[in-house]
Short mmCIF file of C-alpha atoms in Angstrom, two decimals:
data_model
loop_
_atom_site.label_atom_id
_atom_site.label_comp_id
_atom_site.label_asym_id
_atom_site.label_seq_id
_atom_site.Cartn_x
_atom_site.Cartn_y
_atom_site.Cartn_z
CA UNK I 79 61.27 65.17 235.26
CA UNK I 80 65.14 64.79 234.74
CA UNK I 81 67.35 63.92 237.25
CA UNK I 82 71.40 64.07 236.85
CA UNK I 83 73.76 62.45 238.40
CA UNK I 84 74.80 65.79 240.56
CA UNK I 85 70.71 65.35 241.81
CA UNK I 86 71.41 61.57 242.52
CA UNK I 87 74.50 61.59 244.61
CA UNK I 88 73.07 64.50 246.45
CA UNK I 89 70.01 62.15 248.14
CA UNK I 90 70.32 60.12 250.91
CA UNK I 91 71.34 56.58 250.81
CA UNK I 92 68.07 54.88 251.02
CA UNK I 93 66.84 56.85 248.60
CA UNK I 94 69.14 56.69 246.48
CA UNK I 95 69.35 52.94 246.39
CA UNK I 96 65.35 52.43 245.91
CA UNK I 97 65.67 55.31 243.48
CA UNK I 98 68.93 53.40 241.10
CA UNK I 99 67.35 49.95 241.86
CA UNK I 100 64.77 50.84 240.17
CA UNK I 101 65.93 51.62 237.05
CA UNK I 102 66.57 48.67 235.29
CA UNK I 103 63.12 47.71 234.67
CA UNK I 104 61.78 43.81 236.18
CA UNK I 105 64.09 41.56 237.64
CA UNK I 106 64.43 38.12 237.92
CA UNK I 107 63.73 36.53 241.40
CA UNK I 108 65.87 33.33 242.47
CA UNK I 109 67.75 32.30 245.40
CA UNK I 110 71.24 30.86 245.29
CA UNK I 111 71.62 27.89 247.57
CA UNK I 112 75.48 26.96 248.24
CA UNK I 113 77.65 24.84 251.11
CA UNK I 114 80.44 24.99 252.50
CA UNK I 115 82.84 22.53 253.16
CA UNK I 116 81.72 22.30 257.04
CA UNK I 117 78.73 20.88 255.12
CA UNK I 118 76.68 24.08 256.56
CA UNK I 119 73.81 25.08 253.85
CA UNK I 120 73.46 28.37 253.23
CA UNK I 121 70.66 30.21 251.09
CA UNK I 122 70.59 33.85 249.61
CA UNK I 123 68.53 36.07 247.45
CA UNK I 124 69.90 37.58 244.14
CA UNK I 125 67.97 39.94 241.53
CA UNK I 126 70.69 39.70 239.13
CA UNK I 127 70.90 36.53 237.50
CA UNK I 128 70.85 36.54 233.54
CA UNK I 129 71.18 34.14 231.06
CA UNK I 130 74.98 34.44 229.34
CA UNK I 131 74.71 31.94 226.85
CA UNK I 132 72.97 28.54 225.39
CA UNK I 133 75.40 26.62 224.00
CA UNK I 134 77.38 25.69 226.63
CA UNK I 135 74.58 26.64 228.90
CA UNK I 136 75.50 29.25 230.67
CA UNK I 137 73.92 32.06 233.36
CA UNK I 138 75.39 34.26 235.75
CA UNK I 139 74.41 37.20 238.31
CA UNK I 140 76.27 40.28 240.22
CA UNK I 141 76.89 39.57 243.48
CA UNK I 142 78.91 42.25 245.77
CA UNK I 143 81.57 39.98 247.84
CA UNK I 144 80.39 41.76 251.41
CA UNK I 145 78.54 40.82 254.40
CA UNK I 146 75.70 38.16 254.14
CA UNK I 147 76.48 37.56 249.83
CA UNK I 148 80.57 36.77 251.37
CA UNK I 149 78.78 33.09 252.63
CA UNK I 150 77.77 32.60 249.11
CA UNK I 151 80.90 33.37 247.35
CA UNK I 152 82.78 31.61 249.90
CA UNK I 153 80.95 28.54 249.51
CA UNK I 154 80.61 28.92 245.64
CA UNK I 155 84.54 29.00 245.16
CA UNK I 156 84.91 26.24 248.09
CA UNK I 157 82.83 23.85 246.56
CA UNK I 158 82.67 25.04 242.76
CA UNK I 159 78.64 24.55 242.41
CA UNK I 160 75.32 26.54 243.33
CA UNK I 161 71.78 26.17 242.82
CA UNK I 162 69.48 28.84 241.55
CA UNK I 163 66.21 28.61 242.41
CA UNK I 164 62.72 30.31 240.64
CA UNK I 165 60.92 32.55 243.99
CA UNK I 166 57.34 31.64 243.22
CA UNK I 167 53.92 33.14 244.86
CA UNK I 168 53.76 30.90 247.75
CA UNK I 169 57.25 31.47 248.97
CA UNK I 170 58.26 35.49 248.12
CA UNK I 171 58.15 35.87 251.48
CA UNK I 172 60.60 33.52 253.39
CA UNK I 173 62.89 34.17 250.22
CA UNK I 174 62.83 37.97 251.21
CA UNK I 175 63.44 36.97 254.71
CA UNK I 176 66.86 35.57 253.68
CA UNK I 177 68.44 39.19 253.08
CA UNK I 178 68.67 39.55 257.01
CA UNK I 179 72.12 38.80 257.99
CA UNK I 180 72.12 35.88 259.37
CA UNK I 181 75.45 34.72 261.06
CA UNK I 182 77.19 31.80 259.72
CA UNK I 183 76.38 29.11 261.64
CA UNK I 184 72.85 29.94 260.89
CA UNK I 185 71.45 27.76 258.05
CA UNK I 186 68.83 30.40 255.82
CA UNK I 187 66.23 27.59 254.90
CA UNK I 188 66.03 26.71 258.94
CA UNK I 189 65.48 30.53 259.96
CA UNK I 190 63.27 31.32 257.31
CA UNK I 191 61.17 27.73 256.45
CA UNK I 192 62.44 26.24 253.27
CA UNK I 193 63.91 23.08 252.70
CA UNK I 194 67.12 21.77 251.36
CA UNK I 195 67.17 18.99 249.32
CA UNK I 196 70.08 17.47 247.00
CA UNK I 197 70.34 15.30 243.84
CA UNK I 198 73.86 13.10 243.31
CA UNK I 199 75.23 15.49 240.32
CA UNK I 200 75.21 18.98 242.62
CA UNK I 201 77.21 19.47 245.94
CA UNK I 202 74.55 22.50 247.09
CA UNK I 203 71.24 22.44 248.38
CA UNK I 204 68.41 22.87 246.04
CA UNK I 205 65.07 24.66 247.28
CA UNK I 206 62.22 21.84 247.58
CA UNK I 207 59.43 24.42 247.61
CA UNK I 208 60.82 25.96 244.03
CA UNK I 209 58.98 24.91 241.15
CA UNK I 210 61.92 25.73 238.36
CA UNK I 211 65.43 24.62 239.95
CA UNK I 212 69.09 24.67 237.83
CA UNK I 213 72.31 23.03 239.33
CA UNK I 214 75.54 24.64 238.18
CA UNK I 215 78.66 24.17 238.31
CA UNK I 216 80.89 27.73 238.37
CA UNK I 217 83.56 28.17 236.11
CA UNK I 218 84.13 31.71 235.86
CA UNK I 219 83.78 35.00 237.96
CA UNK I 220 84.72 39.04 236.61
CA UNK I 221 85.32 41.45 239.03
CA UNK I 222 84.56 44.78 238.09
CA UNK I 223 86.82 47.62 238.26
CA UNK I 224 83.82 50.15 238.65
CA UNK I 225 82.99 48.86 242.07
CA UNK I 226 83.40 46.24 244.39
CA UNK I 227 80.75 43.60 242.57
CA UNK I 228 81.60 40.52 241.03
CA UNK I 229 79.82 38.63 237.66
CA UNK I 230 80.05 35.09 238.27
CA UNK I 231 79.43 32.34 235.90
CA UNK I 232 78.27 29.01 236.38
CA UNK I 233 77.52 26.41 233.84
CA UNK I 234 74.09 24.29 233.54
CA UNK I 235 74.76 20.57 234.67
CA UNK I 236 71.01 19.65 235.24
CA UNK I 237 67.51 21.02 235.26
CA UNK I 238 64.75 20.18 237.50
CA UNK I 239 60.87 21.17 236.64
CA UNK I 240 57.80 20.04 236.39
CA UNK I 241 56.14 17.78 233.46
CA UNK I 242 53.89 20.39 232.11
CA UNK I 243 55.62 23.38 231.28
CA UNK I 244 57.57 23.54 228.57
CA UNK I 245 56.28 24.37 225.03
CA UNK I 246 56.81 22.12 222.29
CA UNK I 247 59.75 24.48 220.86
CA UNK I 248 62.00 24.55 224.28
CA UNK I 249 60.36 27.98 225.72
CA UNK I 250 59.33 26.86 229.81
CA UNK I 251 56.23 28.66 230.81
CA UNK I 252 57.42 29.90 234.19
CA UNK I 253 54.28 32.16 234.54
CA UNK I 254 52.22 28.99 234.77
CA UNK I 255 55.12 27.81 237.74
CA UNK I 256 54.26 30.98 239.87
CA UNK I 257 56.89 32.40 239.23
CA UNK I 258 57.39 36.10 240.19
CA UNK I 259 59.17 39.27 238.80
CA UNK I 260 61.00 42.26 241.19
CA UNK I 261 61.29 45.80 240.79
CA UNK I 262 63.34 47.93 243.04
CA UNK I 263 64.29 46.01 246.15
CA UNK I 264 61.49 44.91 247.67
CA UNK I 265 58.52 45.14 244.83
CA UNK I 266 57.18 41.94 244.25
CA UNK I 267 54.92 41.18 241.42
CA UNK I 268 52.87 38.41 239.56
CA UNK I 269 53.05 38.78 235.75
CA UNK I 270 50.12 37.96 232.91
CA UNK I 271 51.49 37.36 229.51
CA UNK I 272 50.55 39.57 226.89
CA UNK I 273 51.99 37.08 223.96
CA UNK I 274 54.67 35.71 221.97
CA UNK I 275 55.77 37.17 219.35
CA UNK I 276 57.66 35.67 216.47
CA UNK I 277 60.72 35.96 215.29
CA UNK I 278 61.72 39.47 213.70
CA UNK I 279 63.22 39.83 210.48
CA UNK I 280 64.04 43.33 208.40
CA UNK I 281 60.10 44.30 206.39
CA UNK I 282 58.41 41.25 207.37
CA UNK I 283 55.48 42.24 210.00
CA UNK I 284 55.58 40.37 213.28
CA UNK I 285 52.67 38.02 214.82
CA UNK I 286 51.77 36.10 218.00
CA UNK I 287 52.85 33.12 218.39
CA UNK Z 72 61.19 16.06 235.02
CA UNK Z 73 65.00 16.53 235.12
CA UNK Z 74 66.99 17.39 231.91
CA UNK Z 75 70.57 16.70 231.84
CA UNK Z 76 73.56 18.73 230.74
CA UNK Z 77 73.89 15.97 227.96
CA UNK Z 78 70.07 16.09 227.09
CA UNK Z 79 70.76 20.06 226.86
CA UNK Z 80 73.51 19.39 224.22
CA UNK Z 81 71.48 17.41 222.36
CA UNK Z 82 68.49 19.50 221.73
CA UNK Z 83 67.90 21.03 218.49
CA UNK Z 84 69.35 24.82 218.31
CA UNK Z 85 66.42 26.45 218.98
CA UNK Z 86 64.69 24.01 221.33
CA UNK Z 87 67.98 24.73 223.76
CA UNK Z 88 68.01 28.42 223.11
CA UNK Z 89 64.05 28.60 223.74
CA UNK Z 90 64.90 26.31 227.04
CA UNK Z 91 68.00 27.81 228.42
CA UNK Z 92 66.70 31.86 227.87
CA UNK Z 93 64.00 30.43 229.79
CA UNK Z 94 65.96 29.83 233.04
CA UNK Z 95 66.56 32.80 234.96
CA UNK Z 96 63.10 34.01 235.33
CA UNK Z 97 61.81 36.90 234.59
CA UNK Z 98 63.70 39.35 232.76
CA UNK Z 99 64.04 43.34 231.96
CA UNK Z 100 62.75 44.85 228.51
CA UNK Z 101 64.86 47.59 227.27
CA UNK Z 102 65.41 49.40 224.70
CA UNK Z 103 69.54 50.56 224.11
CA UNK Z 104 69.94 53.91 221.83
CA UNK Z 105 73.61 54.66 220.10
CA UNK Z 106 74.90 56.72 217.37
CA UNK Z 107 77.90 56.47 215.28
CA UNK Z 108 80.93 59.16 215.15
CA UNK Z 109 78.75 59.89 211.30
CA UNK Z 110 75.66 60.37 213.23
CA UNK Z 111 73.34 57.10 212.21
CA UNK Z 112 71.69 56.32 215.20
CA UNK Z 113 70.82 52.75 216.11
CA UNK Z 114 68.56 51.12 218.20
CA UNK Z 115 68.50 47.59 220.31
CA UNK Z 116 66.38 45.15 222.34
CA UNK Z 117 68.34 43.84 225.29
CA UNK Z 118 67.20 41.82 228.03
CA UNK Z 119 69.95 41.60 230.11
CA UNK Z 120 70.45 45.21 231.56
CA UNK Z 121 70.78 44.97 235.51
CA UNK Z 122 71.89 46.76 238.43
CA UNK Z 123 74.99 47.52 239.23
CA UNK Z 124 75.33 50.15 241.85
CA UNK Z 125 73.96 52.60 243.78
CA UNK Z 126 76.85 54.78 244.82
CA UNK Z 127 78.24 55.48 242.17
CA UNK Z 128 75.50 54.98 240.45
CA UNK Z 129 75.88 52.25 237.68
CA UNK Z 130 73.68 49.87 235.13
CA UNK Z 131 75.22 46.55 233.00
CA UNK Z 132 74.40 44.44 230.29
CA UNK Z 133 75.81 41.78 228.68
CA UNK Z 134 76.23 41.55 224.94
CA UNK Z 135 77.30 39.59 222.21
CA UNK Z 136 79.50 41.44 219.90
CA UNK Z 137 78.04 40.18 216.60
CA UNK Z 138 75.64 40.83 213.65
CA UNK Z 139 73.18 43.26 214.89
CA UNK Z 140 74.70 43.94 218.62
CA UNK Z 141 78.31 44.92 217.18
CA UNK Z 142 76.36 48.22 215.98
CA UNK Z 143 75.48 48.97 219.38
CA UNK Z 144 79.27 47.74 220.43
CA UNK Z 145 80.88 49.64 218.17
CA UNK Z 146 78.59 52.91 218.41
CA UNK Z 147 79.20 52.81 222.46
CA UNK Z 148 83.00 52.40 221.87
CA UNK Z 149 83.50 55.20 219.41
CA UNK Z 150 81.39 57.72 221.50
CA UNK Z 151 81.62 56.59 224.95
CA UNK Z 152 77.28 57.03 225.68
CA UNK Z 153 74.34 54.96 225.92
CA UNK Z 154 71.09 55.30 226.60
CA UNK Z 155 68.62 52.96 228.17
CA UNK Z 156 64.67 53.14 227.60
CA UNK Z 157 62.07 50.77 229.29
CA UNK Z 158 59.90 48.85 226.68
CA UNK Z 159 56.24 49.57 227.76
CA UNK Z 160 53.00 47.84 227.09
CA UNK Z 161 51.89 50.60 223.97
CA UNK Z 162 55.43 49.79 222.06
CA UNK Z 163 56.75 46.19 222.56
CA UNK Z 164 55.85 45.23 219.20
CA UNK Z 165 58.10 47.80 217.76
CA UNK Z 166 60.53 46.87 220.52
CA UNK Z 167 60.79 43.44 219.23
CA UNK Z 168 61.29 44.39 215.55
CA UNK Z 169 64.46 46.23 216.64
CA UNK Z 170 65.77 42.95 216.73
CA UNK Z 171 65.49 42.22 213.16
CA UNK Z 172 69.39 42.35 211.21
CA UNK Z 173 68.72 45.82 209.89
CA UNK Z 174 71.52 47.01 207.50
CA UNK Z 175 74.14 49.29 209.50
CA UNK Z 176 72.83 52.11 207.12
CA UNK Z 177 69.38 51.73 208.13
CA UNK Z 178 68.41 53.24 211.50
CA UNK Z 179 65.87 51.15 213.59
CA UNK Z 180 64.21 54.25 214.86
CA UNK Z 181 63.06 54.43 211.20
CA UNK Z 182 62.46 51.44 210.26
CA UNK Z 183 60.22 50.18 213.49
CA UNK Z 184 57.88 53.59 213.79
CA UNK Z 185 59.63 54.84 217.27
CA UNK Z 186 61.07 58.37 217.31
CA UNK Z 187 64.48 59.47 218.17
CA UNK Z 188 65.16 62.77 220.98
CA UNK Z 189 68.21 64.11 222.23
CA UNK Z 190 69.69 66.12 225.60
CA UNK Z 191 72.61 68.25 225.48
CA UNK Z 192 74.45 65.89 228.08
CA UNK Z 193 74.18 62.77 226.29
CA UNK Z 194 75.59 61.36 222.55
CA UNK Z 195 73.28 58.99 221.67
CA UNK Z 196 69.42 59.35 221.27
CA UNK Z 197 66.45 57.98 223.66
CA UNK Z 198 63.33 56.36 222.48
CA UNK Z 199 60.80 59.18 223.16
CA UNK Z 200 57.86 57.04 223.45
CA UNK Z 201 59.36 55.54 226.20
CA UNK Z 202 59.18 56.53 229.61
CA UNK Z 203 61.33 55.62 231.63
CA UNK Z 204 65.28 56.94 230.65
CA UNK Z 205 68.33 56.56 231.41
CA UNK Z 206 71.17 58.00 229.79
CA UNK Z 207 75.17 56.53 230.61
CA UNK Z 208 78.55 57.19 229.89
CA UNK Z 209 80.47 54.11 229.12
CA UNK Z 210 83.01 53.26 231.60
CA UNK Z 211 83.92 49.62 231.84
CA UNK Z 212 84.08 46.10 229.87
CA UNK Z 213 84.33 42.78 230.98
CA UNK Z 214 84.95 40.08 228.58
CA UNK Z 215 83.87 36.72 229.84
CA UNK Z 216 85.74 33.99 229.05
CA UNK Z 217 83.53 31.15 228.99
CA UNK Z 218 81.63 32.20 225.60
CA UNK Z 219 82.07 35.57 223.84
CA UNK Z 220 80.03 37.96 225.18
CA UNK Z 221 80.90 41.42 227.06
CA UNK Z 222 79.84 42.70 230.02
CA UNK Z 223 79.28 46.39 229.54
CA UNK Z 224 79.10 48.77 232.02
CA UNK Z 225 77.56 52.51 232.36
CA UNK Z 226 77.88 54.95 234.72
CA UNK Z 227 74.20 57.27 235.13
CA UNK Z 228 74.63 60.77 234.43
CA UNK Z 229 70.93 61.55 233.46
CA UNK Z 230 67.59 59.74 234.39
CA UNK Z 231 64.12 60.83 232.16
CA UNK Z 232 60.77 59.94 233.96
CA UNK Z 233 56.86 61.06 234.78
CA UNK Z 234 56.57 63.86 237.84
CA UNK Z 235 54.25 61.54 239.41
CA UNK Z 236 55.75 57.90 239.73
CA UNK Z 237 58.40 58.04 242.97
CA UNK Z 238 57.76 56.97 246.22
CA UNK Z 239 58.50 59.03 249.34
CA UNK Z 240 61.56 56.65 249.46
CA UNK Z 241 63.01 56.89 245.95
CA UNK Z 242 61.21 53.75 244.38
CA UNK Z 243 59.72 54.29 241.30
CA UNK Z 244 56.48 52.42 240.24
CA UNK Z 245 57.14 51.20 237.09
CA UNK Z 246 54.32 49.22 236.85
CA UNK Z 247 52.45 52.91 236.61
CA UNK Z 248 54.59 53.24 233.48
CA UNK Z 249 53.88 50.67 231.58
CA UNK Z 250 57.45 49.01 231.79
CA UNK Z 251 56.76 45.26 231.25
CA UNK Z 252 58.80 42.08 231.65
CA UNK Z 253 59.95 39.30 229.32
CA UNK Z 254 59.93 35.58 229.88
CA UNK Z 255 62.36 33.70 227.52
CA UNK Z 256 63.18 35.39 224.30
CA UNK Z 257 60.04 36.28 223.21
CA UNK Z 258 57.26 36.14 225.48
CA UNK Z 259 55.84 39.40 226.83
CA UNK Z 260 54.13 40.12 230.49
CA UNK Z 261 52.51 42.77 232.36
CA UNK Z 262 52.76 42.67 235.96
CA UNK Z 263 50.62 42.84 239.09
CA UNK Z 264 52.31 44.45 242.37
CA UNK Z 265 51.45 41.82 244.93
CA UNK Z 266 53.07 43.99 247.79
CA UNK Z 267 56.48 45.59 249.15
CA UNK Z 268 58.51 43.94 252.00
CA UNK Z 269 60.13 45.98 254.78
CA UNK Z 270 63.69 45.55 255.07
CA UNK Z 271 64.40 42.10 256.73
CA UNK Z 272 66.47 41.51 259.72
CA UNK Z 273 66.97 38.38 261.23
CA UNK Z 274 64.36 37.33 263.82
CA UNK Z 275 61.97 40.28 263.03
CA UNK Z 276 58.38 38.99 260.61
CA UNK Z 277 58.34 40.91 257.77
CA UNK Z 278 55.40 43.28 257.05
CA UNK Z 279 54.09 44.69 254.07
CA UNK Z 280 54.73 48.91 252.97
#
């Protein structure tokens, strides 16, 4: 089946935007916990984040600067630091049920049954009921001239997981953690690991790690 | 367990790389096809492509423009088109050899056993084994200035897929494809839909679709 971009911008919105969201293949699933200076938590679901780089550590996600993602980026450029947090199994759902637009002095882990917590290093609230958690400090955002969506950039000032999980050469088994994948918007889906596979180099066959 | 930004620094090379590409969860497998203005076509694993937009309709990824990526860099920039292919479960292997440092002369379609096909709309070749496609026409880059890697954006002029994989409401399964999901750098994972979530609204319980 081929559809062009005449077909796409022909269908209605909704369609459209399961249809596009679609496309990239899985997505990560994390929320973004932030404050603002009132000292009001605030807690929002992203798809986008991506690792940028690992030396300085560095990820970043897409956020569009409009209705319920404006408390985010408000309280991301008030404060300069967010939290992202793994979705796992046992909590897809109240992480879902922090897309509703929630008014501002409503606090997203309150209305939807998470809780904050905080270490000293990071002025936002980290999810307790997250398994794999990352503090960050921002230091860079890219608006795009395309649309109205903005790549922010945040850099890793501590990691918080559990004991078990990380292989002997750095890689974090976040499978083992729960942790889920999206696809679309609202897909959610538990993932079983096929296997690792070494590192490739030009007429040398791969393996499994 | 809690690892520091200083611990971070300190790891090994590949023990933070392993680490920090383990961080944002699960992430997209893709394939990216180019071809130079001499017609060698060249072939890349990327697993940082993400949404961008609906309306217009628009995918990004972020790359680094060396060694093996400044093919794909320099291929988009001298012909303006991209195209994107979902890895599925029958070719990761030779997805993950693409990222071997081939020679420029040396196409990857060749030298990793996947086939190269064409449309009259787009300059650059998809992976025909694939089957999901998308095929772009450059429009936008963002160079971050925290590291040196470039946001690259595409807008969707042409999308390849099955008859029988979209949903009354424009989502595509893509688990019914095949398309699967990568954990860290290396680690491959099929996934299990656990369910869809109706659009949330504050107040309202979510139900399953």
């Amino acid at each position: 089946m081929l559809i062009t971009k005449e077909n796409t911008l022909k269908f209605d919105k909704r369609y459209r935007t399961n249809l596009v969201n679609s496309l990239s293949g899985f997505k990560s699933a994390n929320l973004i916990g932030t404050i603002s200076s009132e000292g009001k938590t605030n807690l929002a679901m992203f798809n986008s984040v991506i690792h940028v780089g690992a030396n300085p550590p560095l990820m970043g996600f897409l956020m569009r600067p409009v209705s319920e993602e404006r408390h985010t980026y408000n309280n991301i450029k008030a404060t300069g630091f967010f939290t992202i947090n793994h979705i796992n199994n046992e909590i897809f759902k109240q992480a879902h049920q922090t897309s509703a637009r929630y008014e501002r002095d409503i606090s997203e882990f309150d209305a939807c049954g998470l809780t904050a917590e905080f270490t000293e290093a990071i002025k936002a609230p980290y999810v307790k009921e997250s398994k794999i958690k990352i503090g960050l400090k921002f230091i860079e955002e890219q608006k795009l001239k395309s649309n109205t969506t903005i790549f922010m950039v945040g850099e890793i000032i501590e990691i918080l997981l559990p004991d078990d999980v990380t292989a002997n050469d750095g890689f974090i088994d976040i499978e083992k953690t729960g942790t889920i994948a999206i696809s679309g918007l609202d897909s959610y889906h538990e993932t079983k690991r096929i296997t690792r596979l070494t590192y490739a180099k030009p007429g040398i066959e791969i393996s499994e790690i």
